[in-house]
């Protein structure tokens, strides 16, 4: 068909543009009829529309490969190796597995200067926090220092984040402490408990490295932000309540973690409260919280909160040491062994009776520490505009934990608070982690006796100050404002953690998140569309007041893939749209409905049930003498309909590239065949 | 801004249409620039585009109500009561709860005639099948007849399908038999087993009615067609293998259902095989299968397969009766008590030790029988073009089972095979069920002694013939052709049922189906779009060869809601699109990339993580001096972005109603500010 079109355009007030063009034949040229407000019927021939085509043919194997590469290699990590010499490829590969080779060649004295300053700063924070978090995990305090020595060294070679400060963190410590202590009491069987902790760390590392190697990094995406906000707030409250033991000086305290037994324990043991401990704890807590506040007000004063914990430790240790005869009721850390991390590979405990426990603990703490480490790494990477590869980070953190488990370390990852201090102190590369390790090394070798008189109460105050920042009520408020179901997820994980248990609370929250996705698929939005006058655009008539119904047409958009889970709903809802439209036509005395157009733009996938439903709808509507056409079906939808033979029943006249073409073409047909 | 537009159109070969129109001011009028192949820049002002608006404001409560009504009342069941007098409303309500009032007023002799013929036909099938299926559930054969008497009567008053033939069915019988027998042996504790069967039936009824009352009918949608194809094939094979006990005359047979122990049992007991039984079973099996084949070839001969089971029963009973002295090794049904259903409400067994078992069994058989009943009802309703309301059917089937459990019936629903016969025999209303009940009543009262000598082997043959139709290998083949993941679901449920257990097999299949939905959300398709010359349409450049890239623009469509589960992927993938585009530009020496347009048409929902990601992408791209705009964001996406404050960073210049408007407007801006 040869279509010869001349068009003269006149636009604007004082301006005049004239364009005349010829286009010969074929569907590629001007084929769309003008805007409906002009209603110039283009020609007598009904088919000047563009054909909907199938996507390029691919074999099942090709499709599988494409699909798998999208699942596992969305970032196309091998792209960088293309068109490179073998030497270069080797070097790029080395850089890929050991990111240290990316920046080491250009490392200079100026960078070192920044890294030394930031490294020393985080060390001053890492030492007291390391001791405190180890206590949170019910481990000997020295393990917290061991864990601040080996893992940072390994991360500095393998990790791709330049600002991550590695070491023990509160959440993972808490979870490990709870899960292990549920089965094995740390007071009754301390050496078994320690063995299990190292073994769980080993499994956490194996699990993390496996996720990274198998490129399954996306599993941590299922912990949505809403889940994490609720979880962290709940965990922070639990951790803080646990510290009441130290802050009040209670000796006999529950081993449980939930809010009810802890509070019961606190108020049943008022006889054990010690006023000296309470006064000391409260003073230092106020000092630490004030320092935190100062740093939050002014980012340049970050060093105030960074130095406060070590200052508190030194001050409180001095006080206790000087008044040791009068303050004997304040419990102190006591003797800490001098020396480097002892090897612990022989302590890994693969006995079948505890295997389930350690594997479970390893997986849960592994996922949690990955989530924290990767989120922190990404946050600072985006501030400095570089990329952190999730799968690679998983491998780095995984290997670091595996190595840690053989050198008396428990689960470590990137800590949010210390990384923020690291960033603010001007860290440039992971050398700051090496500096921190070196500082811890010196502490381990020479300074351990100094901690003998450090009171436990100060550790509680440090922990509370660290975790209080995890309660992000503003984020929760924003969730409520933006998305009520997200807020519900947040509440579920919050209360789940507070009242049930950490893994179960997380499980419930993930369940609610997944349920939300399924709900959206099960009950997709549908909308009747109308034309925006003067354009080819069709929009929801309930949202755009100017959108006008097209007489005799009902245009419905389905806003979700068509799956088994929603086909019944889609069919019922579409029939209801038609019923309502017919009622509207009767009351408004409009021209009768003749054609239903299904806008498939947002139907991004379909399964066999969906295809059956479309065929079913077509059959039902044809029995009622209604034309039924599809607009803009997606590539894979077309392909599946073709494979199932459903396309044949639609033929050329049932598929259009856009709603606008469908409306124009079908109205033209009606005019030709009155 | 007042825009004065005159346009003169000249179109077509021999036809000439001229339209001149004025439009004053505002964005509602002609604002789209002409197709890009014409490239007439419309005016010097950059903003003649349509604004993206928020959906109409609704309070949280209104939104919740709307959402809940879509979830629970998608078919708007109360619409019919609108604008009606109170009398009419009462009658409509009566019709709603008792569909019998819909057709009863117009019932006439001609309809009755059809119903009597079809009722008698299905009775001749229902009696032997009832006895057989009861044996499948390890229940006394008489319970099968009881179950073919009371439930059909209740369904005929409450049910909305006119063609459903109600009674025991193979799948639910099999599942009940397996699940109960796992805990309580039917041979050792027959009366406890019977009590548990009635109690499970009661719970199935309660569960079904509750689903209907709470309008939670959509839960059965989660058993996708693919799951059911695999499940039914697996169940059919298991059922058939179980019949080997009867067909071979084996006395000592396993109680397990899985394929391995059953086959082991068969070949370990070759000494118990009885050639008389085998000969008789094989002959009648061949007879029944031939009759089935005949009816399938010619739909008009449906009565051949409908009459065959009763014929076989009569013939085989006669043979055994006549040669009873010689055929004593063929096991027979034996004595069946005469008389109506005895009440069984006192047999319901709510003891806590078996409560879990009966509730579980009730839920699983309840879901399975609902799925079968509703699917069958819908199939025949769509053939005769009437509606079957899923929730109402659930209530009908639920009440029928609750009543059944108090009158010595076990789980019943609409049977596919008998409903097909019912439909083919010309059933017009549920009166055919009443006729069938009456026939069963007569049988129960007077004909029971006739079944004394009926051999068990014939029941096995009847069951095999009935279930063999459930193996739908053509559907499985179609699944493979259309959707590989659907086929995987099918295989999972098939092998799960065959090798593990019925509930676990179903659970795995549902899990795979849900995983498929999640996979689509986790790894959504993305596509680069190009303009189809001469139109305002933008399409995937890899699918439409004629689609042309727009210089300096990268237009990417995301084809899924943006959730926590995919935000990382979307961000990585978008950055990769940009990287690839920039590489392409470098190699092809094209004009540099200046603007990225995200087509949000298919992003039908967003959560807080999604919003954060969009803001994050905008920030990253702006650092690289790339403009980033959104095209056609959906209503609820706009709303959430507005609530979270993310919209402000986009402002008026960052949102467009369509890709085409975005391209035209942004190019116009560039021309103004070179």
Short mmCIF file of N, CA and C in Angstrom, two decimals, chain A residues 317-445:
data_model
loop_
_atom_site.label_atom_id
_atom_site.label_comp_id
_atom_site.label_asym_id
_atom_site.label_seq_id
_atom_site.Cartn_x
_atom_site.Cartn_y
_atom_site.Cartn_z
N UNK A 317 38.69 3.17 84.52
CA UNK A 317 39.69 2.24 85.02
C UNK A 317 40.53 2.91 86.11
N UNK A 318 40.91 4.17 85.83
CA UNK A 318 41.70 4.91 86.83
C UNK A 318 40.92 5.05 88.13
N UNK A 319 39.63 5.44 88.01
CA UNK A 319 38.81 5.63 89.21
C UNK A 319 38.76 4.35 90.03
N UNK A 320 38.46 3.24 89.34
CA UNK A 320 38.34 1.98 90.06
C UNK A 320 39.69 1.58 90.67
N UNK A 321 40.76 1.81 89.91
CA UNK A 321 42.08 1.43 90.40
C UNK A 321 42.44 2.23 91.65
N UNK A 322 42.16 3.54 91.59
CA UNK A 322 42.54 4.41 92.71
C UNK A 322 41.71 4.09 93.95
N UNK A 323 40.34 3.93 93.74
CA UNK A 323 39.48 3.68 94.90
C UNK A 323 39.16 2.20 95.06
N UNK A 324 40.09 1.34 94.66
CA UNK A 324 39.74 -0.08 94.59
C UNK A 324 39.31 -0.66 95.92
N UNK A 325 39.78 -0.10 97.01
CA UNK A 325 39.36 -0.64 98.31
C UNK A 325 37.90 -0.31 98.59
N UNK A 326 37.42 0.88 98.08
CA UNK A 326 36.06 1.28 98.39
C UNK A 326 35.06 0.83 97.33
N UNK A 327 35.55 0.53 96.14
CA UNK A 327 34.62 0.20 95.04
C UNK A 327 34.68 -1.28 94.70
N UNK A 328 34.89 -2.11 95.71
CA UNK A 328 35.08 -3.55 95.41
C UNK A 328 33.81 -4.21 94.86
N UNK A 329 32.63 -3.55 95.06
CA UNK A 329 31.41 -4.19 94.54
C UNK A 329 31.20 -3.93 93.04
N UNK A 330 32.00 -3.03 92.46
CA UNK A 330 31.91 -2.81 91.02
C UNK A 330 32.68 -3.92 90.33
N UNK A 331 31.99 -4.70 89.47
CA UNK A 331 32.67 -5.85 88.84
C UNK A 331 33.60 -5.34 87.74
N UNK A 332 34.76 -5.95 87.65
CA UNK A 332 35.78 -5.53 86.69
C UNK A 332 36.08 -6.67 85.72
N UNK A 333 36.75 -6.32 84.62
CA UNK A 333 37.06 -7.32 83.59
C UNK A 333 37.98 -8.39 84.15
N UNK A 334 39.00 -7.96 84.91
CA UNK A 334 39.95 -8.91 85.48
C UNK A 334 41.08 -9.22 84.54
N UNK A 335 41.72 -10.34 84.77
CA UNK A 335 42.93 -10.67 84.03
C UNK A 335 42.65 -10.97 82.55
N UNK A 336 43.43 -10.34 81.68
CA UNK A 336 43.36 -10.65 80.25
C UNK A 336 44.72 -11.17 79.83
N UNK A 337 44.76 -12.30 79.08
CA UNK A 337 46.06 -12.85 78.69
C UNK A 337 46.75 -11.94 77.68
N UNK A 338 48.04 -11.75 77.82
CA UNK A 338 48.83 -11.01 76.84
C UNK A 338 49.13 -11.92 75.67
N UNK A 339 49.40 -11.33 74.51
CA UNK A 339 49.85 -12.15 73.40
C UNK A 339 48.90 -12.16 72.23
N UNK A 340 49.43 -12.66 71.09
CA UNK A 340 48.68 -12.68 69.84
C UNK A 340 47.57 -13.73 69.86
N UNK A 341 46.69 -13.64 68.83
CA UNK A 341 45.63 -14.64 68.66
C UNK A 341 46.20 -16.04 68.67
N UNK A 342 45.76 -16.92 69.57
CA UNK A 342 46.18 -18.32 69.47
C UNK A 342 45.42 -18.99 68.32
N UNK A 343 46.03 -19.98 67.65
CA UNK A 343 45.29 -20.69 66.60
C UNK A 343 44.10 -21.44 67.20
N UNK A 344 43.01 -21.53 66.45
CA UNK A 344 41.82 -22.19 66.99
C UNK A 344 41.22 -23.18 66.02
N UNK A 345 41.97 -23.52 64.97
CA UNK A 345 41.42 -24.47 63.98
C UNK A 345 41.08 -25.79 64.66
N UNK A 346 41.88 -26.16 65.67
CA UNK A 346 41.62 -27.43 66.36
C UNK A 346 40.39 -27.36 67.26
N UNK A 347 39.87 -26.15 67.47
CA UNK A 347 38.69 -26.02 68.32
C UNK A 347 37.39 -26.11 67.53
N UNK A 348 37.47 -26.14 66.19
CA UNK A 348 36.25 -26.25 65.40
C UNK A 348 35.59 -27.59 65.72
N UNK A 349 34.30 -27.60 65.87
CA UNK A 349 33.59 -28.66 66.53
C UNK A 349 32.48 -29.13 65.59
N UNK A 350 32.77 -30.21 64.84
CA UNK A 350 31.80 -30.64 63.84
C UNK A 350 30.99 -31.83 64.32
N UNK A 351 30.87 -31.97 65.61
CA UNK A 351 30.10 -33.07 66.18
C UNK A 351 28.64 -32.94 65.77
N UNK A 352 28.04 -34.08 65.40
CA UNK A 352 26.69 -34.01 64.83
C UNK A 352 25.66 -33.49 65.82
N UNK A 353 25.92 -33.63 67.14
CA UNK A 353 24.90 -33.21 68.09
C UNK A 353 24.72 -31.70 68.10
N UNK A 354 25.77 -30.95 67.73
CA UNK A 354 25.63 -29.49 67.71
C UNK A 354 25.70 -28.92 66.29
N UNK A 355 25.77 -29.83 65.28
CA UNK A 355 25.98 -29.34 63.92
C UNK A 355 24.84 -28.43 63.47
N UNK A 356 23.58 -28.87 63.74
CA UNK A 356 22.42 -28.06 63.35
C UNK A 356 22.50 -26.67 63.96
N UNK A 357 22.84 -26.63 65.24
CA UNK A 357 22.92 -25.36 65.96
C UNK A 357 23.95 -24.43 65.32
N UNK A 358 25.16 -24.94 65.09
CA UNK A 358 26.21 -24.04 64.58
C UNK A 358 25.94 -23.65 63.13
N UNK A 359 25.39 -24.57 62.35
CA UNK A 359 25.08 -24.21 60.96
C UNK A 359 24.00 -23.12 60.94
N UNK A 360 22.95 -23.31 61.73
CA UNK A 360 21.90 -22.30 61.81
C UNK A 360 22.44 -20.96 62.25
N UNK A 361 23.19 -20.99 63.36
CA UNK A 361 23.76 -19.74 63.87
C UNK A 361 24.66 -19.10 62.83
N UNK A 362 25.44 -19.94 62.17
CA UNK A 362 26.33 -19.42 61.14
C UNK A 362 25.56 -18.75 60.02
N UNK A 363 24.47 -19.38 59.57
CA UNK A 363 23.72 -18.81 58.46
C UNK A 363 23.07 -17.49 58.87
N UNK A 364 22.43 -17.49 60.06
CA UNK A 364 21.73 -16.26 60.47
C UNK A 364 22.73 -15.13 60.71
N UNK A 365 23.78 -15.40 61.48
CA UNK A 365 24.75 -14.31 61.71
C UNK A 365 25.46 -13.96 60.41
N UNK A 366 25.69 -14.95 59.56
CA UNK A 366 26.33 -14.68 58.27
C UNK A 366 25.50 -13.71 57.43
N UNK A 367 24.20 -13.99 57.33
CA UNK A 367 23.34 -13.11 56.53
C UNK A 367 23.29 -11.72 57.13
N UNK A 368 23.12 -11.66 58.46
CA UNK A 368 23.01 -10.35 59.10
C UNK A 368 24.29 -9.55 58.93
N UNK A 369 25.45 -10.22 59.11
CA UNK A 369 26.68 -9.44 59.02
C UNK A 369 26.94 -9.05 57.56
N UNK A 370 26.56 -9.90 56.61
CA UNK A 370 26.68 -9.51 55.21
C UNK A 370 25.84 -8.28 54.92
N UNK A 371 24.58 -8.34 55.39
CA UNK A 371 23.67 -7.23 55.11
C UNK A 371 24.26 -5.94 55.62
N UNK A 372 24.77 -5.96 56.88
CA UNK A 372 25.33 -4.74 57.44
C UNK A 372 26.57 -4.31 56.66
N UNK A 373 27.48 -5.27 56.45
CA UNK A 373 28.74 -4.91 55.78
C UNK A 373 28.52 -4.34 54.40
N UNK A 374 27.64 -4.98 53.61
CA UNK A 374 27.45 -4.53 52.23
C UNK A 374 26.70 -3.20 52.20
N UNK A 375 25.71 -3.07 53.09
CA UNK A 375 24.96 -1.81 53.11
C UNK A 375 25.89 -0.66 53.46
N UNK A 376 26.75 -0.87 54.47
CA UNK A 376 27.67 0.18 54.89
C UNK A 376 28.64 0.51 53.76
N UNK A 377 29.20 -0.57 53.15
CA UNK A 377 30.14 -0.35 52.05
C UNK A 377 29.50 0.46 50.93
N UNK A 378 28.26 0.10 50.57
CA UNK A 378 27.59 0.80 49.46
C UNK A 378 27.32 2.24 49.81
N UNK A 379 26.93 2.48 51.08
CA UNK A 379 26.61 3.85 51.48
C UNK A 379 27.80 4.77 51.24
N UNK A 380 28.98 4.35 51.74
CA UNK A 380 30.13 5.24 51.63
C UNK A 380 30.69 5.25 50.21
N UNK A 381 30.51 4.13 49.48
CA UNK A 381 30.95 4.11 48.09
C UNK A 381 30.15 5.13 47.29
N UNK A 382 28.85 5.20 47.56
CA UNK A 382 28.05 6.13 46.76
C UNK A 382 28.37 7.57 47.14
N UNK A 383 28.79 7.80 48.38
CA UNK A 383 29.20 9.16 48.76
C UNK A 383 30.47 9.58 48.02
N UNK A 384 31.37 8.63 47.80
CA UNK A 384 32.63 8.94 47.12
C UNK A 384 32.59 8.52 45.65
N UNK A 385 31.39 8.06 45.20
CA UNK A 385 31.20 7.76 43.78
C UNK A 385 32.11 6.65 43.25
N UNK A 386 32.23 5.56 43.98
CA UNK A 386 32.85 4.37 43.40
C UNK A 386 31.93 3.17 43.63
N UNK A 387 32.23 2.06 42.96
CA UNK A 387 31.35 0.90 43.02
C UNK A 387 31.83 -0.14 44.03
N UNK A 388 30.91 -0.71 44.77
CA UNK A 388 31.24 -1.86 45.60
C UNK A 388 30.48 -3.05 45.04
N UNK A 389 31.20 -4.10 44.67
CA UNK A 389 30.56 -5.27 44.09
C UNK A 389 30.08 -6.19 45.20
N UNK A 390 28.75 -6.38 45.29
CA UNK A 390 28.17 -7.18 46.36
C UNK A 390 28.75 -8.58 46.45
N UNK A 391 28.84 -9.28 45.31
CA UNK A 391 29.32 -10.66 45.36
C UNK A 391 30.77 -10.74 45.82
N UNK A 392 31.56 -9.74 45.39
CA UNK A 392 32.96 -9.75 45.78
C UNK A 392 33.11 -9.46 47.28
N UNK A 393 32.29 -8.53 47.78
CA UNK A 393 32.31 -8.23 49.20
C UNK A 393 31.97 -9.48 50.00
N UNK A 394 31.00 -10.26 49.48
CA UNK A 394 30.62 -11.48 50.19
C UNK A 394 31.79 -12.43 50.30
N UNK A 395 32.53 -12.57 49.19
CA UNK A 395 33.69 -13.46 49.23
C UNK A 395 34.71 -12.92 50.23
N UNK A 396 34.97 -11.61 50.19
CA UNK A 396 35.95 -11.02 51.10
C UNK A 396 35.55 -11.26 52.55
N UNK A 397 34.29 -10.94 52.87
CA UNK A 397 33.83 -11.10 54.25
C UNK A 397 33.83 -12.57 54.64
N UNK A 398 33.45 -13.42 53.68
CA UNK A 398 33.43 -14.86 53.94
C UNK A 398 34.81 -15.40 54.26
N UNK A 399 35.80 -15.09 53.40
CA UNK A 399 37.15 -15.60 53.65
C UNK A 399 37.71 -15.05 54.96
N UNK A 400 37.39 -13.79 55.22
CA UNK A 400 37.85 -13.16 56.45
C UNK A 400 37.30 -13.90 57.67
N UNK A 401 36.04 -14.34 57.61
CA UNK A 401 35.48 -15.05 58.75
C UNK A 401 36.02 -16.47 58.86
N UNK A 402 36.24 -17.11 57.68
CA UNK A 402 36.82 -18.45 57.72
C UNK A 402 38.20 -18.39 58.35
N UNK A 403 39.00 -17.42 57.91
CA UNK A 403 40.33 -17.28 58.50
C UNK A 403 40.21 -16.91 59.97
N UNK A 404 39.24 -16.03 60.29
CA UNK A 404 39.03 -15.62 61.67
C UNK A 404 38.74 -16.80 62.58
N UNK A 405 37.89 -17.73 62.08
CA UNK A 405 37.49 -18.84 62.93
C UNK A 405 38.68 -19.73 63.29
N UNK A 406 39.76 -19.68 62.51
CA UNK A 406 40.94 -20.48 62.81
C UNK A 406 41.96 -19.71 63.63
N UNK A 407 41.66 -18.45 63.94
CA UNK A 407 42.60 -17.66 64.74
C UNK A 407 41.87 -16.96 65.87
N UNK A 408 40.98 -17.71 66.52
CA UNK A 408 40.29 -17.23 67.74
C UNK A 408 39.47 -15.96 67.53
N UNK A 409 38.90 -15.78 66.34
CA UNK A 409 38.02 -14.64 66.13
C UNK A 409 36.59 -15.13 65.97
N UNK A 410 35.63 -14.31 66.34
CA UNK A 410 34.24 -14.67 66.01
C UNK A 410 33.76 -13.77 64.89
N UNK A 411 32.45 -13.86 64.57
CA UNK A 411 31.94 -13.21 63.35
C UNK A 411 32.27 -11.72 63.31
N UNK A 412 32.83 -11.28 62.19
CA UNK A 412 33.13 -9.86 62.01
C UNK A 412 32.57 -9.39 60.68
N UNK A 413 32.41 -8.10 60.58
CA UNK A 413 31.96 -7.50 59.31
C UNK A 413 32.28 -6.02 59.37
N UNK A 414 31.80 -5.25 58.40
CA UNK A 414 32.00 -3.81 58.45
C UNK A 414 31.02 -3.18 59.42
N UNK A 415 31.52 -2.42 60.37
CA UNK A 415 30.65 -1.82 61.37
C UNK A 415 30.20 -0.44 60.89
N UNK A 416 28.92 -0.14 61.09
CA UNK A 416 28.43 1.15 60.61
C UNK A 416 29.07 2.31 61.35
N UNK A 417 29.08 2.22 62.70
CA UNK A 417 29.57 3.37 63.47
C UNK A 417 31.05 3.62 63.21
N UNK A 418 31.85 2.57 63.23
CA UNK A 418 33.28 2.76 63.03
C UNK A 418 33.60 3.18 61.60
N UNK A 419 32.81 2.65 60.60
CA UNK A 419 33.06 3.06 59.22
C UNK A 419 32.76 4.54 59.05
N UNK A 420 31.71 5.01 59.73
CA UNK A 420 31.38 6.43 59.62
C UNK A 420 32.51 7.28 60.19
N UNK A 421 33.06 6.85 61.33
CA UNK A 421 34.19 7.57 61.92
C UNK A 421 35.38 7.52 60.97
N UNK A 422 35.62 6.35 60.41
CA UNK A 422 36.71 6.15 59.46
C UNK A 422 36.59 7.12 58.28
N UNK A 423 35.37 7.20 57.75
CA UNK A 423 35.10 8.08 56.60
C UNK A 423 35.34 9.52 57.00
N UNK A 424 34.77 9.92 58.14
CA UNK A 424 34.90 11.30 58.57
C UNK A 424 36.33 11.66 58.93
N UNK A 425 37.10 10.66 59.40
CA UNK A 425 38.49 10.94 59.76
C UNK A 425 39.37 11.01 58.52
N UNK A 426 38.79 10.78 57.34
CA UNK A 426 39.52 10.98 56.10
C UNK A 426 40.20 9.76 55.55
N UNK A 427 39.71 8.56 55.90
CA UNK A 427 40.31 7.35 55.36
C UNK A 427 40.25 7.37 53.84
N UNK A 428 41.34 6.90 53.19
CA UNK A 428 41.37 6.89 51.73
C UNK A 428 41.36 5.48 51.18
N UNK A 429 42.00 4.54 51.88
CA UNK A 429 42.05 3.16 51.40
C UNK A 429 41.91 2.24 52.61
N UNK A 430 41.95 0.93 52.34
CA UNK A 430 41.84 -0.04 53.42
C UNK A 430 43.11 -0.08 54.28
N UNK A 431 44.12 0.74 53.93
CA UNK A 431 45.31 0.82 54.78
C UNK A 431 44.91 1.25 56.19
N UNK A 432 43.83 2.03 56.31
CA UNK A 432 43.40 2.44 57.66
C UNK A 432 43.06 1.21 58.49
N UNK A 433 42.53 0.15 57.85
CA UNK A 433 42.28 -1.10 58.58
C UNK A 433 43.59 -1.72 59.05
N UNK A 434 44.63 -1.61 58.20
CA UNK A 434 45.93 -2.19 58.59
C UNK A 434 46.50 -1.44 59.79
N UNK A 435 46.38 -0.11 59.75
CA UNK A 435 46.85 0.70 60.87
C UNK A 435 46.11 0.31 62.15
N UNK A 436 44.79 0.14 61.99
CA UNK A 436 44.00 -0.25 63.17
C UNK A 436 44.48 -1.59 63.71
N UNK A 437 44.67 -2.55 62.81
CA UNK A 437 45.17 -3.87 63.21
C UNK A 437 46.49 -3.74 63.97
N UNK A 438 47.37 -2.91 63.45
CA UNK A 438 48.68 -2.74 64.08
C UNK A 438 48.51 -2.20 65.50
N UNK A 439 47.59 -1.23 65.66
CA UNK A 439 47.35 -0.68 66.99
C UNK A 439 46.83 -1.75 67.93
N UNK A 440 45.89 -2.56 67.42
CA UNK A 440 45.35 -3.65 68.25
C UNK A 440 46.47 -4.63 68.60
N UNK A 441 47.35 -4.87 67.61
CA UNK A 441 48.47 -5.78 67.85
C UNK A 441 49.32 -5.29 69.03
N UNK A 442 49.64 -3.99 69.03
CA UNK A 442 50.43 -3.42 70.12
C UNK A 442 49.69 -3.59 71.45
N UNK A 443 48.38 -3.30 71.41
CA UNK A 443 47.57 -3.47 72.61
C UNK A 443 47.66 -4.90 73.13
N UNK A 444 47.49 -5.86 72.19
CA UNK A 444 47.49 -7.27 72.59
C UNK A 444 48.83 -7.67 73.20
N UNK A 445 49.90 -7.13 72.61
CA UNK A 445 51.22 -7.56 73.05
C UNK A 445 51.64 -6.90 74.36
#
